PDB file of C-alpha atoms in Angstrom:
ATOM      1  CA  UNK A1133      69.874  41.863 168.484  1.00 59.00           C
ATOM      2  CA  UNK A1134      71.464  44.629 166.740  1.00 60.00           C
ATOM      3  CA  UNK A1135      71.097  46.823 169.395  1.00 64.00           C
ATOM      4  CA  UNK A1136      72.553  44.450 172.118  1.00 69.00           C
ATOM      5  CA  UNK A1137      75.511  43.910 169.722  1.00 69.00           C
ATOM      6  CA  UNK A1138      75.748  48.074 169.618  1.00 72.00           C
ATOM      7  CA  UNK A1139      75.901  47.835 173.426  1.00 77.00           C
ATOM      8  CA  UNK A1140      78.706  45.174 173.716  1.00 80.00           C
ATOM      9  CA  UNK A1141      80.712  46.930 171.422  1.00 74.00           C
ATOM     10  CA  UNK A1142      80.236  50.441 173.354  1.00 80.00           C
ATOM     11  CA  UNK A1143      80.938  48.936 176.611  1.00 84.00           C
ATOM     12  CA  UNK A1144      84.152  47.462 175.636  1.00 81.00           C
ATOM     13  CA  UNK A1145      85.137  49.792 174.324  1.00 79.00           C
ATOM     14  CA  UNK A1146      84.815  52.299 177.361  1.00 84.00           C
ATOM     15  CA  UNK A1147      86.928  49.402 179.239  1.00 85.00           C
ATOM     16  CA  UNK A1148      89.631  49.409 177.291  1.00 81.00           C
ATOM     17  CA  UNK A1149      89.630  53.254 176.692  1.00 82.00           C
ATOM     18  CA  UNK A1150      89.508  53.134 180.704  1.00 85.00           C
ATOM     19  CA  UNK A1151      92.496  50.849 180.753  1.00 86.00           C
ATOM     20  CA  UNK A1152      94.372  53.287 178.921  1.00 83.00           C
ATOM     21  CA  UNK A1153      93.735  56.217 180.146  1.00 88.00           C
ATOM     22  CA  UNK A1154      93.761  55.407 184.254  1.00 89.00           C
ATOM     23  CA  UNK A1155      97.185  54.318 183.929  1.00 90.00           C
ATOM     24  CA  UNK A1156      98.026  57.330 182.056  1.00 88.00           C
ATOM     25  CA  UNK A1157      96.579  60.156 183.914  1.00 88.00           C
ATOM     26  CA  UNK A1158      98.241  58.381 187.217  1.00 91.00           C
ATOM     27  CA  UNK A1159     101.964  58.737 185.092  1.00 90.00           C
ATOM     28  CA  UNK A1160     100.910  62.226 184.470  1.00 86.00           C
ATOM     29  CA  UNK A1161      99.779  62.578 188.098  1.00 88.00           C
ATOM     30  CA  UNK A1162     102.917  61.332 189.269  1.00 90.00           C
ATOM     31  CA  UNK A1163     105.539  63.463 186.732  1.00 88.00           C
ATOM     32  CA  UNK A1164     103.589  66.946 188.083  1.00 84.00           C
ATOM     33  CA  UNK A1165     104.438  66.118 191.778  1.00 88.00           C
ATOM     34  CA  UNK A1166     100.950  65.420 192.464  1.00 89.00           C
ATOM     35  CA  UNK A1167      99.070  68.734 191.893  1.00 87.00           C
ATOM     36  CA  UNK A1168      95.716  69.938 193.854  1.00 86.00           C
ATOM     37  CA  UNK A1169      94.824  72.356 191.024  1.00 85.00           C
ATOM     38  CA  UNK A1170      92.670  70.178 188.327  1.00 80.00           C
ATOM     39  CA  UNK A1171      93.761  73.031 185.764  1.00 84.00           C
ATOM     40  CA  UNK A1172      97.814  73.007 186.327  1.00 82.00           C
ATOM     41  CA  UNK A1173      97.974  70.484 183.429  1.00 81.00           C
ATOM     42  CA  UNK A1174      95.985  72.497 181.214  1.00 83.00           C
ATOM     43  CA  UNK A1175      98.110  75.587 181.812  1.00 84.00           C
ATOM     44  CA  UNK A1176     101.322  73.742 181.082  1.00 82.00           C
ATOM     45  CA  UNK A1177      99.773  72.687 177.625  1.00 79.00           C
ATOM     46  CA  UNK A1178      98.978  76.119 176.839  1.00 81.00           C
ATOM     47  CA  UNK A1179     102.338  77.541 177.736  1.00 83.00           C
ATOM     48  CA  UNK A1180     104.009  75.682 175.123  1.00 78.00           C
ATOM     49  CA  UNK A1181     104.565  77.706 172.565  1.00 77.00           C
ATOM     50  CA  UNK A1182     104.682  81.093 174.690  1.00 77.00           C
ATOM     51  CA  UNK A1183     107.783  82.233 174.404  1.00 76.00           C
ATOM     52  CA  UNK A1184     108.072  81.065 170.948  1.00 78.00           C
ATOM     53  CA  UNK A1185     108.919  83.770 167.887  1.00 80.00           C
ATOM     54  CA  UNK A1186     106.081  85.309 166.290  1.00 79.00           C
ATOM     55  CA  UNK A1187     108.850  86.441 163.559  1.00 85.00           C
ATOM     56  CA  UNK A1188     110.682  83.349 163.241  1.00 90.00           C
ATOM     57  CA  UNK A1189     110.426  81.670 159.836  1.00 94.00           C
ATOM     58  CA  UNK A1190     110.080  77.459 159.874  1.00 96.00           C
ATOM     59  CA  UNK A1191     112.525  75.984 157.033  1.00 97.00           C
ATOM     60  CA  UNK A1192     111.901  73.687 154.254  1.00 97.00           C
ATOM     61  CA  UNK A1193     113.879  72.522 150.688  1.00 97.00           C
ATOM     62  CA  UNK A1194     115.617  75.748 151.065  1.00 94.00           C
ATOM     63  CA  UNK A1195     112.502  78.175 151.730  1.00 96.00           C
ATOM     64  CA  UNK A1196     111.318  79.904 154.539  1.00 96.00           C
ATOM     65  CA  UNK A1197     107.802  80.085 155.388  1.00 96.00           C
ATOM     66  CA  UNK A1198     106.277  82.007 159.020  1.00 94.00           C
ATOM     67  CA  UNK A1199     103.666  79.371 158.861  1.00 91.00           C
ATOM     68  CA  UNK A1200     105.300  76.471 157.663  1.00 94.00           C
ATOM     69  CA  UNK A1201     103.297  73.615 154.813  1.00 96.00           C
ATOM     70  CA  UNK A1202     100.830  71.079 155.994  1.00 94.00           C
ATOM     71  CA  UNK A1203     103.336  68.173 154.611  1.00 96.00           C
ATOM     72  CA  UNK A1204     106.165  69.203 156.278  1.00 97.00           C
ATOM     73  CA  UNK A1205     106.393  66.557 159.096  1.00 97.00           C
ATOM     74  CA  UNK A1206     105.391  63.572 156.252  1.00 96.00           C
ATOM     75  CA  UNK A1207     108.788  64.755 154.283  1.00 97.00           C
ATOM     76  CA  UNK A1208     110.435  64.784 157.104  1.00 97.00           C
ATOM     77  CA  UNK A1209     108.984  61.356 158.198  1.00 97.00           C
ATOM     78  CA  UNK A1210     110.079  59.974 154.445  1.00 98.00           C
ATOM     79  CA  UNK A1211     113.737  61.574 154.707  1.00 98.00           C
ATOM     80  CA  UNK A1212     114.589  61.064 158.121  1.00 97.00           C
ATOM     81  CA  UNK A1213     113.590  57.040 158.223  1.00 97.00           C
ATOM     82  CA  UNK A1214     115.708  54.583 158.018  1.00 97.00           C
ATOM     83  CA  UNK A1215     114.698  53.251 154.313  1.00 97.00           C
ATOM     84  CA  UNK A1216     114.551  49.824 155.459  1.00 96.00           C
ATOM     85  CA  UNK A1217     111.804  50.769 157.935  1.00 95.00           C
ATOM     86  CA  UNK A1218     110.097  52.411 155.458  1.00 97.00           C
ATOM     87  CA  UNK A1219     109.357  49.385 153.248  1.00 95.00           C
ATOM     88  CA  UNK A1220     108.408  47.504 156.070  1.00 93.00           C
ATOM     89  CA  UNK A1221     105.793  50.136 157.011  1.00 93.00           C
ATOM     90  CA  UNK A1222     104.399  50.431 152.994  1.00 93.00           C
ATOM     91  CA  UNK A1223     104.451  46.850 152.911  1.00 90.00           C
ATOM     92  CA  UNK A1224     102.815  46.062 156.167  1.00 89.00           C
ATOM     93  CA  UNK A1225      99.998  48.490 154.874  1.00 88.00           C
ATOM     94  CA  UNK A1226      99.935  47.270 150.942  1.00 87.00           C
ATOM     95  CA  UNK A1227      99.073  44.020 152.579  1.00 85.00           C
ATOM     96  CA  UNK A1228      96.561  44.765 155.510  1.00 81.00           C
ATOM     97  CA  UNK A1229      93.609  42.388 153.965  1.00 78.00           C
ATOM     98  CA  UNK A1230      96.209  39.252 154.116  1.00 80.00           C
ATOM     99  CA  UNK A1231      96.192  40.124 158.020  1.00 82.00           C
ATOM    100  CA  UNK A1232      94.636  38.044 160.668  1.00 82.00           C
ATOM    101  CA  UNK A1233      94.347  41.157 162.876  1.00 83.00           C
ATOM    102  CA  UNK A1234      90.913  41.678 164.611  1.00 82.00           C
ATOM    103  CA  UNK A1235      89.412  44.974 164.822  1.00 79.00           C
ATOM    104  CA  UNK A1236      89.862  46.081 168.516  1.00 76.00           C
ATOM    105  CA  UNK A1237      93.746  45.400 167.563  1.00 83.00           C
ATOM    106  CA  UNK A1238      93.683  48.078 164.768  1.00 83.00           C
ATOM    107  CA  UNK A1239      91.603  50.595 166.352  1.00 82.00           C
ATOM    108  CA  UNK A1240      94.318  50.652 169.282  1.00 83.00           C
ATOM    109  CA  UNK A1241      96.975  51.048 166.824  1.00 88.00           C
ATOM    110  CA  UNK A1242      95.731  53.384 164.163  1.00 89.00           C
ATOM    111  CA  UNK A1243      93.434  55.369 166.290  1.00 89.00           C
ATOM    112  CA  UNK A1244      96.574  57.458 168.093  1.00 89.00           C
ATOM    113  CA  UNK A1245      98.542  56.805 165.291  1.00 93.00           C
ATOM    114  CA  UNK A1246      96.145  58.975 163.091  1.00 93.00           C
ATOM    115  CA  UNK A1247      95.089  61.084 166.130  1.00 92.00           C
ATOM    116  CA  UNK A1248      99.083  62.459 166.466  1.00 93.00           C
ATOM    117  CA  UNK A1249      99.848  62.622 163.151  1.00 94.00           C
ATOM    118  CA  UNK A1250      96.964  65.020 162.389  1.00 94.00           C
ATOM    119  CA  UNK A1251      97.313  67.169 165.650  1.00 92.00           C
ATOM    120  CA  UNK A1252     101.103  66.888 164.742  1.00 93.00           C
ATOM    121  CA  UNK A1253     100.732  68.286 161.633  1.00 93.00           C
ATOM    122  CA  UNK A1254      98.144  70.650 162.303  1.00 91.00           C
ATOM    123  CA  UNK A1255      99.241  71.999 165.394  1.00 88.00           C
ATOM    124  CA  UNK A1256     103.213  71.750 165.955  1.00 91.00           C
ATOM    125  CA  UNK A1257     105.802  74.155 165.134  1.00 92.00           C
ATOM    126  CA  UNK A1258     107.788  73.194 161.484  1.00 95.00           C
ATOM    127  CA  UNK A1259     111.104  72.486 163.837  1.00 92.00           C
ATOM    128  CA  UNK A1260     111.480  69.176 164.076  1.00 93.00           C
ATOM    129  CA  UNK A1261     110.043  65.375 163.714  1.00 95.00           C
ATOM    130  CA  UNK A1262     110.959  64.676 167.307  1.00 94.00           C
ATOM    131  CA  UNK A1263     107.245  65.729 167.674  1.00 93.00           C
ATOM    132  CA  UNK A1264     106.145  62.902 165.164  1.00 95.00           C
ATOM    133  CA  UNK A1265     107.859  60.116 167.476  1.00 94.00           C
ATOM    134  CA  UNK A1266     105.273  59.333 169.160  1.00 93.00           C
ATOM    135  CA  UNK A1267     103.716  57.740 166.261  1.00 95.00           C
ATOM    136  CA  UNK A1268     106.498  55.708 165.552  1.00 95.00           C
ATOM    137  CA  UNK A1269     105.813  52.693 168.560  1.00 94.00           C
ATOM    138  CA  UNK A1270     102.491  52.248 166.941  1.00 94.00           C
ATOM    139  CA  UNK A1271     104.130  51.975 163.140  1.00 94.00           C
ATOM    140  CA  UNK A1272     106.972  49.337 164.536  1.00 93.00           C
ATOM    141  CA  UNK A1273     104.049  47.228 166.402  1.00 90.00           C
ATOM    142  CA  UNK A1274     101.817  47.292 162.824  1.00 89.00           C
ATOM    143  CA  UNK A1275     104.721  46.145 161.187  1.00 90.00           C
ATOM    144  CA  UNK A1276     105.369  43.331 163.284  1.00 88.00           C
ATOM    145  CA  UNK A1277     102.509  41.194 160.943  1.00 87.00           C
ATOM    146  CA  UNK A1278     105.029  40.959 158.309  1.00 86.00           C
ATOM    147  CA  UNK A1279     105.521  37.932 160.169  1.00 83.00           C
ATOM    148  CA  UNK A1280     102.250  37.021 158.808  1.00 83.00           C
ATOM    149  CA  UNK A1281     102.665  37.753 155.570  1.00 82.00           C
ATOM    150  CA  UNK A1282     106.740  36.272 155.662  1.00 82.00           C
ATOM    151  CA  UNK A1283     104.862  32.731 156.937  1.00 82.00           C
ATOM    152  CA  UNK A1284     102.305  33.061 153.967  1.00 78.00           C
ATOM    153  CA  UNK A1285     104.463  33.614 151.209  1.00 77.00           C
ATOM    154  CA  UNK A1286     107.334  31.243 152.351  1.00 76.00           C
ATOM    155  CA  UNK A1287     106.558  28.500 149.932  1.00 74.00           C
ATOM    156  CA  UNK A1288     105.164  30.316 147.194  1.00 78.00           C
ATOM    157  CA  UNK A1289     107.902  32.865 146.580  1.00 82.00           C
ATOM    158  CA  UNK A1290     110.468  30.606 147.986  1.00 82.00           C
ATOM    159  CA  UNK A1291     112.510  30.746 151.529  1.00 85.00           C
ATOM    160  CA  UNK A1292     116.132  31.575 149.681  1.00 87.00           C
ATOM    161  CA  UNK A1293     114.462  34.777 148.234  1.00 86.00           C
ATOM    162  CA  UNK A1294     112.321  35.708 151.668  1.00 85.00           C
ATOM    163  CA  UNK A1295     115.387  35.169 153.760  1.00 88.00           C
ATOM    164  CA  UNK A1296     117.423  37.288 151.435  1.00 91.00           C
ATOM    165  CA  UNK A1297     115.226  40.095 151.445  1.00 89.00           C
ATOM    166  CA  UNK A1298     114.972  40.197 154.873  1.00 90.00           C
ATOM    167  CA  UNK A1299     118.903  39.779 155.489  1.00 93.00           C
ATOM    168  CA  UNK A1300     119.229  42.387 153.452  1.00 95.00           C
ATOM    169  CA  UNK A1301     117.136  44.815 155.014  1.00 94.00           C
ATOM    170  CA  UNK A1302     118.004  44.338 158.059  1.00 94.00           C
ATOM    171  CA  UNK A1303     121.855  44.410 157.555  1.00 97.00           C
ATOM    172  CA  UNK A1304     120.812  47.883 155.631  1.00 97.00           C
ATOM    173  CA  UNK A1305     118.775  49.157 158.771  1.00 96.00           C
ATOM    174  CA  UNK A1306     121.710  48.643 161.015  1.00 96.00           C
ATOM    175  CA  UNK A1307     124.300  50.396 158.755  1.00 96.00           C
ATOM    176  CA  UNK A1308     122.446  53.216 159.130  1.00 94.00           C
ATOM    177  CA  UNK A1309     122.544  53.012 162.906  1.00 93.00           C
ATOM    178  CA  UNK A1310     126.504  52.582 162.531  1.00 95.00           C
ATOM    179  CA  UNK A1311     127.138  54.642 160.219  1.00 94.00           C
ATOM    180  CA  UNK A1312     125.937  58.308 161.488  1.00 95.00           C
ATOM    181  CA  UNK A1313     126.979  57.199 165.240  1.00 92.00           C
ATOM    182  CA  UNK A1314     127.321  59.186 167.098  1.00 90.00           C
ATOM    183  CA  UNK A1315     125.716  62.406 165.160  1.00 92.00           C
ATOM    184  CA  UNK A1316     121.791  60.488 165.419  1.00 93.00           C
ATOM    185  CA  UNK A1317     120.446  63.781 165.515  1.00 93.00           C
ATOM    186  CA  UNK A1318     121.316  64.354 161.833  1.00 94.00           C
ATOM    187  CA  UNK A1319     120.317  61.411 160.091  1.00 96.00           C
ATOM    188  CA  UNK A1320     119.015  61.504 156.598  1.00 97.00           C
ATOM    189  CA  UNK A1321     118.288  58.672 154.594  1.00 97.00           C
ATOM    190  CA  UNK A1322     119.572  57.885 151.228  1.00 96.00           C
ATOM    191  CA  UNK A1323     116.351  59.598 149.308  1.00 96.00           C
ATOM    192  CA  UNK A1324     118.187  62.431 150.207  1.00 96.00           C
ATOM    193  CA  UNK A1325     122.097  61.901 149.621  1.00 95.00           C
ATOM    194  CA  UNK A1326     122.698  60.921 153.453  1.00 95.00           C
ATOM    195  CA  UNK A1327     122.923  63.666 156.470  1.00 94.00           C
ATOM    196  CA  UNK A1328     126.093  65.690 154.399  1.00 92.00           C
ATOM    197  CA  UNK A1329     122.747  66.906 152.316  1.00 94.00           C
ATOM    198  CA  UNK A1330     120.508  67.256 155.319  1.00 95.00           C
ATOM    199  CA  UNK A1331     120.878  71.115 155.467  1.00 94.00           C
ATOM    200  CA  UNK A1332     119.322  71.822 151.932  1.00 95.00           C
ATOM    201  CA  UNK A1333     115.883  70.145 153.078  1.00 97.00           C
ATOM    202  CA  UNK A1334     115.312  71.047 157.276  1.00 97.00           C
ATOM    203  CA  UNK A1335     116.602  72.841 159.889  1.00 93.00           C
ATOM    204  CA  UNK A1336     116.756  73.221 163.692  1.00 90.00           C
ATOM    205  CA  UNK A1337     116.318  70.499 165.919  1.00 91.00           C
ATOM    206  CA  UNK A1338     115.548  68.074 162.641  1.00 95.00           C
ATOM    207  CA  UNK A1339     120.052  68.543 162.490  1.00 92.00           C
ATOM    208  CA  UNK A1340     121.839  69.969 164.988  1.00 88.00           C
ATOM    209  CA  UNK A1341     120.721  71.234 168.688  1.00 84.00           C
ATOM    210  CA  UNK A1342     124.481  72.950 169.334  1.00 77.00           C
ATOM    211  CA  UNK A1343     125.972  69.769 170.831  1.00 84.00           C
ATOM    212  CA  UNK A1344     129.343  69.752 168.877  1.00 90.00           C
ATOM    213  CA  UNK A1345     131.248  72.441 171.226  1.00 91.00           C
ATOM    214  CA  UNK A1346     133.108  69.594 172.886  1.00 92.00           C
ATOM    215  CA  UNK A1347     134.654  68.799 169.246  1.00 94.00           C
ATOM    216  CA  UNK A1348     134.406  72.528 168.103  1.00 94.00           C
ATOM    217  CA  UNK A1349     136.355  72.992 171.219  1.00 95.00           C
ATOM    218  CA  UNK A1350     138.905  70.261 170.342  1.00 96.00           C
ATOM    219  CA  UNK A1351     139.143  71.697 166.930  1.00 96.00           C
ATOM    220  CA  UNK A1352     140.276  75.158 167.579  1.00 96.00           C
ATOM    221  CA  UNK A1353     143.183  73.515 169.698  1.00 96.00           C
ATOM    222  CA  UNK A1354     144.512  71.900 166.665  1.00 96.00           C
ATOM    223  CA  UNK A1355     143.801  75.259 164.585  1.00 96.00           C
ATOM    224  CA  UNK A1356     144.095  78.051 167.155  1.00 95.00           C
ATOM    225  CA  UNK A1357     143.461  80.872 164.543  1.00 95.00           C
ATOM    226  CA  UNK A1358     140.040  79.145 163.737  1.00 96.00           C
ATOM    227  CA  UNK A1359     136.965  81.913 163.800  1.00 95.00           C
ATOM    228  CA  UNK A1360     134.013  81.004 165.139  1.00 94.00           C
ATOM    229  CA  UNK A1361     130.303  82.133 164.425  1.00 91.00           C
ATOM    230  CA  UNK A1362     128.049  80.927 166.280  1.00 86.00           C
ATOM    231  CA  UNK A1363     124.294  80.867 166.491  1.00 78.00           C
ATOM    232  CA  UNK A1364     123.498  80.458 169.912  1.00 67.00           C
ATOM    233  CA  UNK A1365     124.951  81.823 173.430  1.00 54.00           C
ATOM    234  CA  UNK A1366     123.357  80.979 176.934  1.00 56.00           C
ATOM    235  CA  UNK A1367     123.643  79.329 179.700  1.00 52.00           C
ATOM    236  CA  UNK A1368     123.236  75.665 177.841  1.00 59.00           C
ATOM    237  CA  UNK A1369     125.362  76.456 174.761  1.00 72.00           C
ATOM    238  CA  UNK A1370     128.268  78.839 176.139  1.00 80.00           C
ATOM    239  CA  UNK A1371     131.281  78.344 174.112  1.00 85.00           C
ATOM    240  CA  UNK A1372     133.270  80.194 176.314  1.00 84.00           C
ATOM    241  CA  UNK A1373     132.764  77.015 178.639  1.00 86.00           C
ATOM    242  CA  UNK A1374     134.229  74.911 176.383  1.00 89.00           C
ATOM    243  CA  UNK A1375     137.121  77.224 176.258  1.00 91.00           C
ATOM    244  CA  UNK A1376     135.923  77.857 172.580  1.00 92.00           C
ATOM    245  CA  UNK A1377     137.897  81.074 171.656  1.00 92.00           C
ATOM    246  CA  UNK A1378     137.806  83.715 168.279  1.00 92.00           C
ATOM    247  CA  UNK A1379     134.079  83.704 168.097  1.00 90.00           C
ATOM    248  CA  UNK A1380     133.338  87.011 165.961  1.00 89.00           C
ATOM    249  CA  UNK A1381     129.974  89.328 166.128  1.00 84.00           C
ATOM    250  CA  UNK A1382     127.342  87.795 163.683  1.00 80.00           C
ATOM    251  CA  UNK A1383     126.807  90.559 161.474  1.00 79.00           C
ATOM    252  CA  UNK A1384     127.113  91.150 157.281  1.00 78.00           C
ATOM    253  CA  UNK A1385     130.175  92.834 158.130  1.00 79.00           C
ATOM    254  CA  UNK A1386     131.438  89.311 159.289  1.00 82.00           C
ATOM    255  CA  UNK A1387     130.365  87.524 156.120  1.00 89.00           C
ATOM    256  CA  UNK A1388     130.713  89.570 153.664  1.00 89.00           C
ATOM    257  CA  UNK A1389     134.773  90.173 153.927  1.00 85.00           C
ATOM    258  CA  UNK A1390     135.496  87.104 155.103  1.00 90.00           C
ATOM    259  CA  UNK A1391     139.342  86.209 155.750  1.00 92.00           C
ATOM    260  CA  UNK A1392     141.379  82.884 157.464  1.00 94.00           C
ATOM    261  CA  UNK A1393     139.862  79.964 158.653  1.00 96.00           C
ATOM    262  CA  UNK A1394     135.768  79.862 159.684  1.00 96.00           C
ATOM    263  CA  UNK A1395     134.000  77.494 161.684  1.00 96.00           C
ATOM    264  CA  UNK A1396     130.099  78.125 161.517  1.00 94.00           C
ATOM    265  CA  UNK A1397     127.416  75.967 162.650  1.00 91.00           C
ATOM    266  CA  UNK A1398     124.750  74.927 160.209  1.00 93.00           C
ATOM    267  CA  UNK A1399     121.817  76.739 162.027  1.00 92.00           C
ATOM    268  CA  UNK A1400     123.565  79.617 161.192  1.00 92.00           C
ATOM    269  CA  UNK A1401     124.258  79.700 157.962  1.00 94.00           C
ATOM    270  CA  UNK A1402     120.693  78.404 156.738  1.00 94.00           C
ATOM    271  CA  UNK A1403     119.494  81.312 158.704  1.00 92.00           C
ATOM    272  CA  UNK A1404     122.189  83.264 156.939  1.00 93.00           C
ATOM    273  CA  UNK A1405     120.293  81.926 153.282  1.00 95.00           C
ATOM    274  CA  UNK A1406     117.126  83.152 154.837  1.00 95.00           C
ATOM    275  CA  UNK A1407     118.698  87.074 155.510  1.00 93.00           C
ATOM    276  CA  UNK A1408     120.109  86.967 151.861  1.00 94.00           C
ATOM    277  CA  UNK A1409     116.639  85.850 150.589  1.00 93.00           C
ATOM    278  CA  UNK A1410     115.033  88.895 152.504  1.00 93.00           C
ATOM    279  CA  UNK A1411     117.720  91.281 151.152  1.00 92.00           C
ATOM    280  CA  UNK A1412     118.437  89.701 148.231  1.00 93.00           C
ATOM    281  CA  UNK A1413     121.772  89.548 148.470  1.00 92.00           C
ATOM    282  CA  UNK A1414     123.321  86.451 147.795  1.00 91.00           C
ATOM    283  CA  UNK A1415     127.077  87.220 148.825  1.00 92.00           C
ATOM    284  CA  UNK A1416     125.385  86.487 152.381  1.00 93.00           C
ATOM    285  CA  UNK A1417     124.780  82.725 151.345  1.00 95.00           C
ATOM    286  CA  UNK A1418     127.687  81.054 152.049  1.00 95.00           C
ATOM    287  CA  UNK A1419     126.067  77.832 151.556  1.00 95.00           C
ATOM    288  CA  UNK A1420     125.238  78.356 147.751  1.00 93.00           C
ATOM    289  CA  UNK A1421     128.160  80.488 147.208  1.00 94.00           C
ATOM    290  CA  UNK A1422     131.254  78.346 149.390  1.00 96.00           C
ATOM    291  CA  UNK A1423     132.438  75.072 149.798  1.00 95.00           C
ATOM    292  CA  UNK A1424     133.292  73.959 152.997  1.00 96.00           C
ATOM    293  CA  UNK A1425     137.130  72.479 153.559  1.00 96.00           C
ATOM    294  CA  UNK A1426     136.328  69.919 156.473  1.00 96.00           C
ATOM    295  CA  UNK A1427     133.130  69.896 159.097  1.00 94.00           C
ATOM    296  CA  UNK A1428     132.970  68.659 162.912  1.00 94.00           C
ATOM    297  CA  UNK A1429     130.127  66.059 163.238  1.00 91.00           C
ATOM    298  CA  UNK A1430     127.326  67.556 160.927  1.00 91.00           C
ATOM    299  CA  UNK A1431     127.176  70.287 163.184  1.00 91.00           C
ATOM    300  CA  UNK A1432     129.817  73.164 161.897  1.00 94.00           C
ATOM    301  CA  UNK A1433     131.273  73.615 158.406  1.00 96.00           C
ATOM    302  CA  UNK A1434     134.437  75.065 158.333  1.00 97.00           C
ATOM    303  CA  UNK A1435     135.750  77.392 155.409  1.00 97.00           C
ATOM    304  CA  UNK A1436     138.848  79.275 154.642  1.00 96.00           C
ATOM    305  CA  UNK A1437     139.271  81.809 152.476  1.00 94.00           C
TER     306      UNK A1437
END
């Protein structure tokens, strides 16, 4: 009977939910050091974003916003993908009805694959698509029925064609790879002009986490009188560690009469846009008004004036 058939599917599906989620709460379990209090998880969920700044302003195609835009982590999605990937997502998706995939199989995949990307989106700070990877697993396993559709169309569109496609794409998908090694961090696809243009459309973490001090640091050997401005200083990102030396206070003083040779990481000088967007004064953006002589990895531009 219907009812019966309501049944069997409720019951399977609190067995498979259960299959999930017991191995899941025992890696959790396990990563906390086994904790007594039931509410320790909880807290550490809600300390996230405590000692974020309420004044900080989230960056996007050149504007600043304190609250950031509902599609920020889908541009980012489309501009930091591999292109390749892309298609194979779109197509995988154009072509869902030509599918032999039952539905058990697509409620595991596009259940937390729409549950992330809409707690993602709603939820997460406008800093970075490293909190949209989890949805990526569940994209590459969808995408895996191309095979289907590959073994479908074989004969009608031909095998020469199919197998050049696919040659194609995939030589494509590992240029990419090769190509921006080892700066992954910073890799923008070709909608936008490659990572050189990655600056003009995010910021933060979606470019550089101040990881080039090692080649900053190898830099200023070869050009001793190089200045340095730097965003960040603490106990992870010390220059002075590095033996990094010249670095100059970060004030309009600094920017404004600039002289000699500058190396300035990227963070900075969007962040430098944003202050000549609040004072309107664009002799702070050195990024619409300069153009940089060299860079080290996509992390710091260097000028000279």
């Amino acid at each position: 009977s219907g009812q019966n058939d309501f049944n069997s599917v409720i019951s399977r599906f609190v067995r498979i939910t259960a299959i999930i989620i017991i191995p899941a709460f025992l890696v959790v379990y396990f990563s906390y050091l086994m904790p007594t209090d039931s509410g320790f998880y909880l807290r550490g969920l809600n300390t996230i974003y405590a000692d974020s700044n309420s004044n900080y302003n989230f960056y996007l195609n050149g504007q600043f916003s304190p609250g950031g835009w509902w599609y920020y982590f889908l541009e980012a999605f489309l501009i930091k993908t591999p292109i390749p990937a892309l298609i194979a997502f779109a197509v995988s998706l154009i072509f869902w009805r030509k599918f032999n995939i039952n539905n058990r199989d697509k409620l595991f995949i596009f259940l937390p694959l729409v549950f992330f990307s809409i707690v993602t989106s709603l939820k997460a700070h406008n800093i970075g698509i490293r909190y949209l990877l989890p949805t990526f697993p569940f994209l590459i396993l969808y995408a895996g029925v191309l095979a289907q559709l590959i073994k479908i169309k074989w004969d009608k569109i031909g095998p020469a064609i199919i197998s050049s496609v696919v040659i194609v794409l995939g030589l494509w998908y590992v240029f990419s790879a090769v190509s921006i090694y080892p700066d992954y961090l910073a890799y923008f696809n070709e909608f936008v002009g490659g990572p050189d243009n990655g600056y003009k459309y995010l910021d933060d973490s979606n470019l550089e986490w101040r990881h080039d001090l090692k080649r900053l640091a190898e830099y200023q050997k070869k050009y001793p009188d190089t200045k340095i401005i730097y965003s960040d200083k603490n106990i992870y990102f010390d220059p002075s560690y590095y033996g990094i030396k010249n670095l100059i206070p970060r004030t309009e003083k600094s920017v404004l009469n600039p002289s000699g040779k500058y190396a300035v990481n990227i963070h900075f000088l969007v962040r430098l846009k944003e202050l000549s967007q609040k004072l309107n004064d664009k002799n702070l953006d050195w990024l619409f008004l300069y153009k940089p002589v060299d860079k080290i990895g996509h992390t710091f531009l260097i000028y000279e004036f």
